[in-house]
């Protein structure tokens, strides 16, 4: 399978760059499955139903979330009728929505998409290591799913890397989101799981993690906030990770994808 994961979509610049480039990537690379993290898509905080539909129309097969999953209050309601919208599986019992979804790929394969949230420097949710064990035992790779893609939304690089090793051999891909800066450690772990500590964001990099730089600078230098954070208005960069899997569902190739904006461009050489 040919799989593309796109990092956190931040505000209008992120939505525009995804809408501009994802349809072409889907066509030119004959992608089988695309996952987009949309938790910052609505003005930098949360997601609306209209934006969720917009991401699907651009070419996403599933949309994952994170700590801002319910910042837009309508998400508490529409997530129940959005089968391909996946919030962290380790939210408390009774939280609306689903933490995993089995979605059919373009080639007919069954793909399990799981969203999980870390606990280091984050809200104290349920143990993500125990939670992912339950998901992987219920839908094992090669038996119930042809591919398994895990979005680990976490702050600490150590927790993300530990989580990747914990899932190695049991998932096709474990990719970190949340910190919005792409790391240079994309690789295939010994058990065949593709991994990157953080895939970066789809948004404007001439700011502070996708936000207009003036308010973060004011808070860092004066310790007093004057206004709410707003997404940076510069040109957006599409940042993601390309993965190719074999018949077992394990990764055989992995490479970063970066298009537009301020970062150096990158495309997979194996497609």
C-alpha positions as YAML, in Angstrom:
chain: A
units: angstrom
residues:
- id: 1
  name: UNK
  ca: [0.00, 0.00, 0.00]
- id: 2
  name: UNK
  ca: [0.97, 3.61, -0.62]
- id: 3
  name: UNK
  ca: [0.13, 5.69, 2.45]
- id: 4
  name: UNK
  ca: [0.41, 9.41, 3.17]
- id: 5
  name: UNK
  ca: [0.07, 10.98, 6.62]
- id: 6
  name: UNK
  ca: [-0.23, 14.77, 6.88]
- id: 7
  name: UNK
  ca: [0.60, 16.60, 10.10]
- id: 8
  name: UNK
  ca: [-1.55, 19.04, 12.07]
- id: 9
  name: UNK
  ca: [-3.51, 21.35, 9.76]
- id: 10
  name: UNK
  ca: [-3.30, 24.81, 11.33]
- id: 11
  name: UNK
  ca: [-5.91, 27.38, 10.37]
- id: 12
  name: UNK
  ca: [-6.67, 28.72, 6.91]
- id: 13
  name: UNK
  ca: [-3.08, 28.50, 5.54]
- id: 14
  name: UNK
  ca: [-2.99, 24.80, 6.45]
- id: 15
  name: UNK
  ca: [-6.39, 24.11, 4.92]
- id: 16
  name: UNK
  ca: [-5.46, 25.95, 1.73]
- id: 17
  name: UNK
  ca: [-2.18, 24.10, 1.21]
- id: 18
  name: UNK
  ca: [-3.89, 20.74, 1.77]
- id: 19
  name: UNK
  ca: [-6.69, 21.62, -0.66]
- id: 20
  name: UNK
  ca: [-4.13, 22.81, -3.20]
- id: 21
  name: UNK
  ca: [-1.73, 19.87, -3.14]
- id: 22
  name: UNK
  ca: [-3.43, 16.76, -1.73]
- id: 23
  name: UNK
  ca: [-5.64, 16.01, -4.77]
- id: 24
  name: UNK
  ca: [-2.58, 16.10, -7.04]
- id: 25
  name: UNK
  ca: [-0.50, 13.96, -4.67]
- id: 26
  name: UNK
  ca: [-3.32, 11.45, -4.47]
- id: 27
  name: UNK
  ca: [-3.51, 11.26, -8.25]
- id: 28
  name: UNK
  ca: [0.19, 11.41, -9.19]
- id: 29
  name: UNK
  ca: [1.36, 8.92, -6.55]
- id: 30
  name: UNK
  ca: [-1.71, 6.66, -6.83]
- id: 31
  name: UNK
  ca: [-2.13, 6.80, -3.06]
- id: 32
  name: UNK
  ca: [-4.15, 4.05, -1.42]
- id: 33
  name: UNK
  ca: [-4.77, 5.79, 1.89]
- id: 34
  name: UNK
  ca: [-4.40, 9.28, 3.37]
- id: 35
  name: UNK
  ca: [-4.72, 10.39, 7.01]
- id: 36
  name: UNK
  ca: [-4.78, 14.07, 8.01]
- id: 37
  name: UNK
  ca: [-4.53, 15.43, 11.55]
- id: 38
  name: UNK
  ca: [-7.19, 18.15, 11.74]
- id: 39
  name: UNK
  ca: [-7.22, 19.18, 15.40]
- id: 40
  name: UNK
  ca: [-6.00, 22.73, 14.72]
- id: 41
  name: UNK
  ca: [-7.87, 23.26, 11.47]
- id: 42
  name: UNK
  ca: [-10.52, 25.72, 12.74]
- id: 43
  name: UNK
  ca: [-8.63, 28.92, 13.49]
- id: 44
  name: UNK
  ca: [-5.88, 26.91, 15.16]
- id: 45
  name: UNK
  ca: [-8.20, 25.30, 17.73]
- id: 46
  name: UNK
  ca: [-10.36, 22.28, 16.98]
- id: 47
  name: UNK
  ca: [-12.37, 21.30, 13.92]
- id: 48
  name: UNK
  ca: [-15.85, 21.98, 12.56]
- id: 49
  name: UNK
  ca: [-18.06, 19.66, 10.55]
- id: 50
  name: UNK
  ca: [-17.63, 21.80, 7.43]
- id: 51
  name: UNK
  ca: [-13.84, 21.60, 7.72]
- id: 52
  name: UNK
  ca: [-13.97, 17.84, 8.34]
- id: 53
  name: UNK
  ca: [-15.95, 17.45, 5.11]
- id: 54
  name: UNK
  ca: [-13.53, 19.78, 3.33]
- id: 55
  name: UNK
  ca: [-10.58, 17.59, 4.29]
- id: 56
  name: UNK
  ca: [-12.37, 14.47, 3.09]
- id: 57
  name: UNK
  ca: [-13.19, 16.16, -0.22]
- id: 58
  name: UNK
  ca: [-9.52, 17.11, -0.64]
- id: 59
  name: UNK
  ca: [-8.57, 13.42, -0.43]
- id: 60
  name: UNK
  ca: [-8.33, 12.38, 3.23]
- id: 61
  name: UNK
  ca: [-9.65, 8.91, 4.07]
- id: 62
  name: UNK
  ca: [-9.56, 9.63, 7.81]
- id: 63
  name: UNK
  ca: [-9.02, 12.65, 10.06]
- id: 64
  name: UNK
  ca: [-7.35, 12.40, 13.46]
- id: 65
  name: UNK
  ca: [-7.49, 14.85, 16.37]
- id: 66
  name: UNK
  ca: [-5.71, 15.53, 19.68]
- id: 67
  name: UNK
  ca: [-5.89, 17.74, 22.76]
- id: 68
  name: UNK
  ca: [-7.93, 20.38, 20.90]
- id: 69
  name: UNK
  ca: [-10.45, 17.80, 19.66]
- id: 70
  name: UNK
  ca: [-13.45, 19.50, 21.28]
- id: 71
  name: UNK
  ca: [-12.39, 23.16, 21.32]
- id: 72
  name: UNK
  ca: [-15.17, 23.78, 18.79]
- id: 73
  name: UNK
  ca: [-18.24, 22.79, 20.79]
- id: 74
  name: UNK
  ca: [-20.08, 21.45, 17.75]
- id: 75
  name: UNK
  ca: [-17.53, 18.63, 17.59]
- id: 76
  name: UNK
  ca: [-19.16, 17.09, 20.66]
- id: 77
  name: UNK
  ca: [-22.23, 16.46, 18.51]
- id: 78
  name: UNK
  ca: [-21.13, 15.95, 14.92]
- id: 79
  name: UNK
  ca: [-18.30, 13.55, 15.81]
- id: 80
  name: UNK
  ca: [-20.95, 10.91, 16.45]
- id: 81
  name: UNK
  ca: [-22.06, 11.06, 12.80]
- id: 82
  name: UNK
  ca: [-18.51, 11.36, 11.40]
- id: 83
  name: UNK
  ca: [-17.26, 7.75, 11.16]
- id: 84
  name: UNK
  ca: [-13.86, 8.73, 9.79]
- id: 85
  name: UNK
  ca: [-13.11, 11.35, 12.45]
- id: 86
  name: UNK
  ca: [-10.93, 9.78, 15.17]
- id: 87
  name: UNK
  ca: [-10.19, 11.38, 18.56]
- id: 88
  name: UNK
  ca: [-7.65, 10.06, 21.09]
- id: 89
  name: UNK
  ca: [-8.64, 6.56, 22.21]
- id: 90
  name: UNK
  ca: [-7.44, 7.16, 25.76]
- id: 91
  name: UNK
  ca: [-9.96, 9.89, 26.51]
- id: 92
  name: UNK
  ca: [-12.16, 8.88, 29.47]
- id: 93
  name: UNK
  ca: [-14.98, 6.42, 29.00]
- id: 94
  name: UNK
  ca: [-18.09, 8.19, 27.78]
- id: 95
  name: UNK
  ca: [-16.27, 10.79, 25.66]
- id: 96
  name: UNK
  ca: [-18.15, 11.27, 22.37]
- id: 97
  name: UNK
  ca: [-16.75, 9.74, 19.21]
- id: 98
  name: UNK
  ca: [-14.30, 6.91, 18.60]
- id: 99
  name: UNK
  ca: [-10.59, 6.40, 19.20]
- id: 100
  name: UNK
  ca: [-10.12, 3.94, 16.33]
- id: 101
  name: UNK
  ca: [-11.79, 3.36, 12.97]
- id: 102
  name: UNK
  ca: [-11.49, 0.56, 10.43]
- id: 103
  name: UNK
  ca: [-11.66, 2.28, 7.04]
- id: 104
  name: UNK
  ca: [-11.61, 0.81, 3.55]
- id: 105
  name: UNK
  ca: [-8.73, 2.02, 1.38]
- id: 106
  name: UNK
  ca: [-8.88, 2.91, -2.32]
- id: 107
  name: UNK
  ca: [-7.58, -0.58, -3.18]
- id: 108
  name: UNK
  ca: [-10.17, -2.32, -0.97]
- id: 109
  name: UNK
  ca: [-7.77, -3.00, 1.91]
- id: 110
  name: UNK
  ca: [-8.91, -2.58, 5.52]
- id: 111
  name: UNK
  ca: [-6.95, 0.07, 7.39]
- id: 112
  name: UNK
  ca: [-7.16, 0.61, 11.15]
- id: 113
  name: UNK
  ca: [-6.61, 4.24, 12.12]
- id: 114
  name: UNK
  ca: [-5.89, 4.84, 15.80]
- id: 115
  name: UNK
  ca: [-5.43, 8.18, 17.58]
- id: 116
  name: UNK
  ca: [-3.73, 8.26, 20.98]
- id: 117
  name: UNK
  ca: [-2.56, 11.08, 23.24]
- id: 118
  name: UNK
  ca: [0.55, 11.22, 25.39]
- id: 119
  name: UNK
  ca: [0.59, 12.17, 29.07]
- id: 120
  name: UNK
  ca: [3.96, 13.90, 29.55]
- id: 121
  name: UNK
  ca: [3.29, 17.67, 29.82]
- id: 122
  name: UNK
  ca: [-0.26, 16.97, 28.59]
- id: 123
  name: UNK
  ca: [-3.65, 16.34, 30.19]
- id: 124
  name: UNK
  ca: [-3.51, 13.23, 32.45]
- id: 125
  name: UNK
  ca: [-5.55, 10.85, 30.29]
- id: 126
  name: UNK
  ca: [-5.67, 7.07, 30.54]
- id: 127
  name: UNK
  ca: [-2.43, 5.15, 29.95]
- id: 128
  name: UNK
  ca: [-1.78, 5.26, 26.17]
- id: 129
  name: UNK
  ca: [0.45, 2.16, 26.27]
- id: 130
  name: UNK
  ca: [-2.28, 0.02, 27.81]
- id: 131
  name: UNK
  ca: [-4.90, 1.60, 25.56]
- id: 132
  name: UNK
  ca: [-2.98, 0.84, 22.36]
- id: 133
  name: UNK
  ca: [-2.50, -2.76, 23.49]
- id: 134
  name: UNK
  ca: [-6.27, -3.13, 23.66]
- id: 135
  name: UNK
  ca: [-6.74, -1.67, 20.18]
- id: 136
  name: UNK
  ca: [-4.03, -3.80, 18.58]
- id: 137
  name: UNK
  ca: [-5.23, -6.98, 20.28]
- id: 138
  name: UNK
  ca: [-8.79, -6.34, 19.08]
- id: 139
  name: UNK
  ca: [-7.71, -5.73, 15.47]
- id: 140
  name: UNK
  ca: [-4.28, -7.28, 14.83]
- id: 141
  name: UNK
  ca: [-2.16, -6.46, 11.80]
- id: 142
  name: UNK
  ca: [-2.37, -9.09, 9.08]
- id: 143
  name: UNK
  ca: [-5.49, -10.70, 10.52]
- id: 144
  name: UNK
  ca: [-8.19, -8.07, 10.96]
- id: 145
  name: UNK
  ca: [-6.38, -5.17, 9.31]
- id: 146
  name: UNK
  ca: [-4.18, -4.93, 6.22]
- id: 147
  name: UNK
  ca: [-2.49, -1.81, 7.62]
- id: 148
  name: UNK
  ca: [-2.52, -0.02, 10.98]
- id: 149
  name: UNK
  ca: [-1.75, 3.70, 11.25]
- id: 150
  name: UNK
  ca: [-1.27, 5.30, 14.66]
- id: 151
  name: UNK
  ca: [-1.23, 9.04, 15.29]
- id: 152
  name: UNK
  ca: [0.41, 9.60, 18.68]
- id: 153
  name: UNK
  ca: [-0.40, 13.15, 19.70]
- id: 154
  name: UNK
  ca: [2.17, 13.99, 22.36]
- id: 155
  name: UNK
  ca: [4.55, 16.66, 23.63]
- id: 156
  name: UNK
  ca: [7.65, 14.78, 24.78]
- id: 157
  name: UNK
  ca: [9.97, 13.28, 22.15]
- id: 158
  name: UNK
  ca: [10.97, 10.59, 24.63]
- id: 159
  name: UNK
  ca: [7.38, 9.46, 25.10]
- id: 160
  name: UNK
  ca: [6.81, 9.44, 21.35]
- id: 161
  name: UNK
  ca: [9.89, 7.34, 20.67]
- id: 162
  name: UNK
  ca: [9.07, 4.92, 23.48]
- id: 163
  name: UNK
  ca: [5.57, 4.57, 22.06]
- id: 164
  name: UNK
  ca: [6.98, 3.79, 18.62]
- id: 165
  name: UNK
  ca: [9.14, 1.00, 19.99]
- id: 166
  name: UNK
  ca: [6.20, -0.32, 22.05]
- id: 167
  name: UNK
  ca: [4.15, -0.72, 18.86]
- id: 168
  name: UNK
  ca: [7.00, -1.91, 16.63]
- id: 169
  name: UNK
  ca: [6.01, -4.91, 14.53]
- id: 170
  name: UNK
  ca: [2.33, -4.50, 15.41]
- id: 171
  name: UNK
  ca: [1.60, -1.42, 13.27]
- id: 172
  name: UNK
  ca: [2.47, -0.15, 9.81]
- id: 173
  name: UNK
  ca: [3.12, 3.39, 11.01]
- id: 174
  name: UNK
  ca: [3.48, 5.28, 14.29]
- id: 175
  name: UNK
  ca: [3.82, 9.00, 13.72]
- id: 176
  name: UNK
  ca: [3.97, 11.82, 16.23]
- id: 177
  name: UNK
  ca: [1.91, 14.98, 16.02]
- id: 178
  name: UNK
  ca: [1.24, 18.04, 18.24]
- id: 179
  name: UNK
  ca: [4.61, 19.88, 18.31]
- id: 180
  name: UNK
  ca: [4.26, 21.12, 14.70]
- id: 181
  name: UNK
  ca: [7.97, 20.88, 13.82]
- id: 182
  name: UNK
  ca: [9.10, 18.03, 11.52]
- id: 183
  name: UNK
  ca: [11.87, 15.89, 12.98]
- id: 184
  name: UNK
  ca: [14.66, 14.33, 10.90]
- id: 185
  name: UNK
  ca: [14.38, 10.81, 12.35]
- id: 186
  name: UNK
  ca: [11.98, 9.13, 9.91]
- id: 187
  name: UNK
  ca: [12.93, 5.47, 9.73]
- id: 188
  name: UNK
  ca: [11.69, 1.90, 9.82]
- id: 189
  name: UNK
  ca: [12.02, 0.31, 13.25]
- id: 190
  name: UNK
  ca: [13.46, -3.25, 13.58]
- id: 191
  name: UNK
  ca: [10.02, -4.90, 13.60]
- id: 192
  name: UNK
  ca: [8.89, -3.18, 10.41]
- id: 193
  name: UNK
  ca: [6.97, -0.17, 11.74]
- id: 194
  name: UNK
  ca: [7.60, 3.18, 10.04]
- id: 195
  name: UNK
  ca: [8.21, 5.96, 12.58]
- id: 196
  name: UNK
  ca: [8.78, 9.70, 12.88]
- id: 197
  name: UNK
  ca: [8.84, 11.57, 16.17]
- id: 198
  name: UNK
  ca: [6.87, 14.47, 14.71]
- id: 199
  name: UNK
  ca: [5.64, 14.90, 11.17]
- id: 200
  name: UNK
  ca: [5.32, 18.68, 11.45]
- id: 201
  name: UNK
  ca: [2.31, 20.74, 10.48]
- id: 202
  name: UNK
  ca: [0.43, 21.87, 7.42]
- id: 203
  name: UNK
  ca: [0.45, 25.60, 8.05]
- id: 204
  name: UNK
  ca: [2.49, 28.82, 7.98]
- id: 205
  name: UNK
  ca: [5.99, 28.32, 9.40]
- id: 206
  name: UNK
  ca: [6.76, 32.06, 9.57]
- id: 207
  name: UNK
  ca: [5.29, 32.21, 13.04]
- id: 208
  name: UNK
  ca: [5.40, 30.24, 16.29]
- id: 209
  name: UNK
  ca: [4.13, 26.68, 15.73]
- id: 210
  name: UNK
  ca: [1.69, 28.03, 13.16]
- id: 211
  name: UNK
  ca: [0.49, 31.04, 15.13]
- id: 212
  name: UNK
  ca: [1.12, 34.70, 14.41]
- id: 213
  name: UNK
  ca: [4.39, 35.46, 16.17]
- id: 214
  name: UNK
  ca: [3.43, 38.74, 17.91]
- id: 215
  name: UNK
  ca: [1.29, 37.31, 20.72]
- id: 216
  name: UNK
  ca: [3.68, 34.41, 21.60]
- id: 217
  name: UNK
  ca: [6.61, 36.86, 21.64]
- id: 218
  name: UNK
  ca: [4.66, 39.21, 23.90]
- id: 219
  name: UNK
  ca: [3.86, 36.40, 26.34]
- id: 220
  name: UNK
  ca: [7.43, 35.10, 26.38]
- id: 221
  name: UNK
  ca: [9.01, 38.52, 26.92]
- id: 222
  name: UNK
  ca: [6.40, 40.26, 29.13]
- id: 223
  name: UNK
  ca: [4.55, 37.30, 30.67]
- id: 224
  name: UNK
  ca: [1.29, 39.12, 29.94]
- id: 225
  name: UNK
  ca: [-1.09, 38.12, 27.18]
- id: 226
  name: UNK
  ca: [-2.82, 40.86, 25.23]
- id: 227
  name: UNK
  ca: [-4.94, 38.85, 22.79]
- id: 228
  name: UNK
  ca: [-5.82, 35.30, 21.75]
- id: 229
  name: UNK
  ca: [-3.55, 33.30, 19.49]
- id: 230
  name: UNK
  ca: [-4.32, 33.60, 15.77]
- id: 231
  name: UNK
  ca: [-2.93, 31.45, 12.95]
- id: 232
  name: UNK
  ca: [-0.02, 33.01, 11.06]
- id: 233
  name: UNK
  ca: [-1.08, 34.48, 7.72]
- id: 234
  name: UNK
  ca: [1.95, 33.57, 5.60]
- id: 235
  name: UNK
  ca: [2.18, 30.93, 2.88]
- id: 236
  name: UNK
  ca: [1.48, 27.41, 4.09]
- id: 237
  name: UNK
  ca: [3.76, 24.40, 3.93]
- id: 238
  name: UNK
  ca: [2.34, 20.90, 3.53]
- id: 239
  name: UNK
  ca: [4.30, 18.54, 5.80]
- id: 240
  name: UNK
  ca: [3.77, 14.81, 6.06]
- id: 241
  name: UNK
  ca: [5.21, 11.33, 5.80]
- id: 242
  name: UNK
  ca: [5.04, 8.87, 2.91]
- id: 243
  name: UNK
  ca: [5.03, 5.14, 3.69]
- id: 244
  name: UNK
  ca: [4.95, 2.07, 1.50]
- id: 245
  name: UNK
  ca: [4.00, -1.31, 2.98]
- id: 246
  name: UNK
  ca: [4.35, -4.89, 1.82]
- id: 247
  name: UNK
  ca: [1.84, -7.75, 1.86]
- id: 248
  name: UNK
  ca: [2.30, -8.18, 5.63]
- id: 249
  name: UNK
  ca: [1.31, -4.56, 6.30]
- id: 250
  name: UNK
  ca: [4.78, -3.63, 7.49]
- id: 251
  name: UNK
  ca: [6.77, -0.73, 6.09]
- id: 252
  name: UNK
  ca: [9.37, -1.19, 3.38]
- id: 253
  name: UNK
  ca: [9.98, 2.52, 2.61]
- id: 254
  name: UNK
  ca: [9.45, 5.82, 4.38]
- id: 255
  name: UNK
  ca: [10.25, 9.43, 3.44]
- id: 256
  name: UNK
  ca: [9.19, 12.97, 4.40]
- id: 257
  name: UNK
  ca: [6.90, 15.09, 2.24]
- id: 258
  name: UNK
  ca: [7.22, 18.89, 2.27]
- id: 259
  name: UNK
  ca: [5.66, 21.18, -0.32]
- id: 260
  name: UNK
  ca: [5.40, 24.98, -0.50]
- id: 261
  name: UNK
  ca: [5.97, 27.68, 2.08]
- id: 262
  name: UNK
  ca: [9.24, 28.20, 3.93]
- id: 263
  name: UNK
  ca: [10.69, 24.70, 4.42]
- id: 264
  name: UNK
  ca: [13.01, 22.92, 2.02]
- id: 265
  name: UNK
  ca: [10.94, 20.74, -0.37]
- id: 266
  name: UNK
  ca: [10.96, 16.96, -0.07]
- id: 267
  name: UNK
  ca: [9.21, 14.21, -2.00]
- id: 268
  name: UNK
  ca: [9.58, 10.40, -1.73]
- id: 269
  name: UNK
  ca: [11.98, 8.97, -4.29]
- id: 270
  name: UNK
  ca: [10.41, 5.51, -4.23]
- id: 271
  name: UNK
  ca: [7.13, 6.54, -5.94]
...
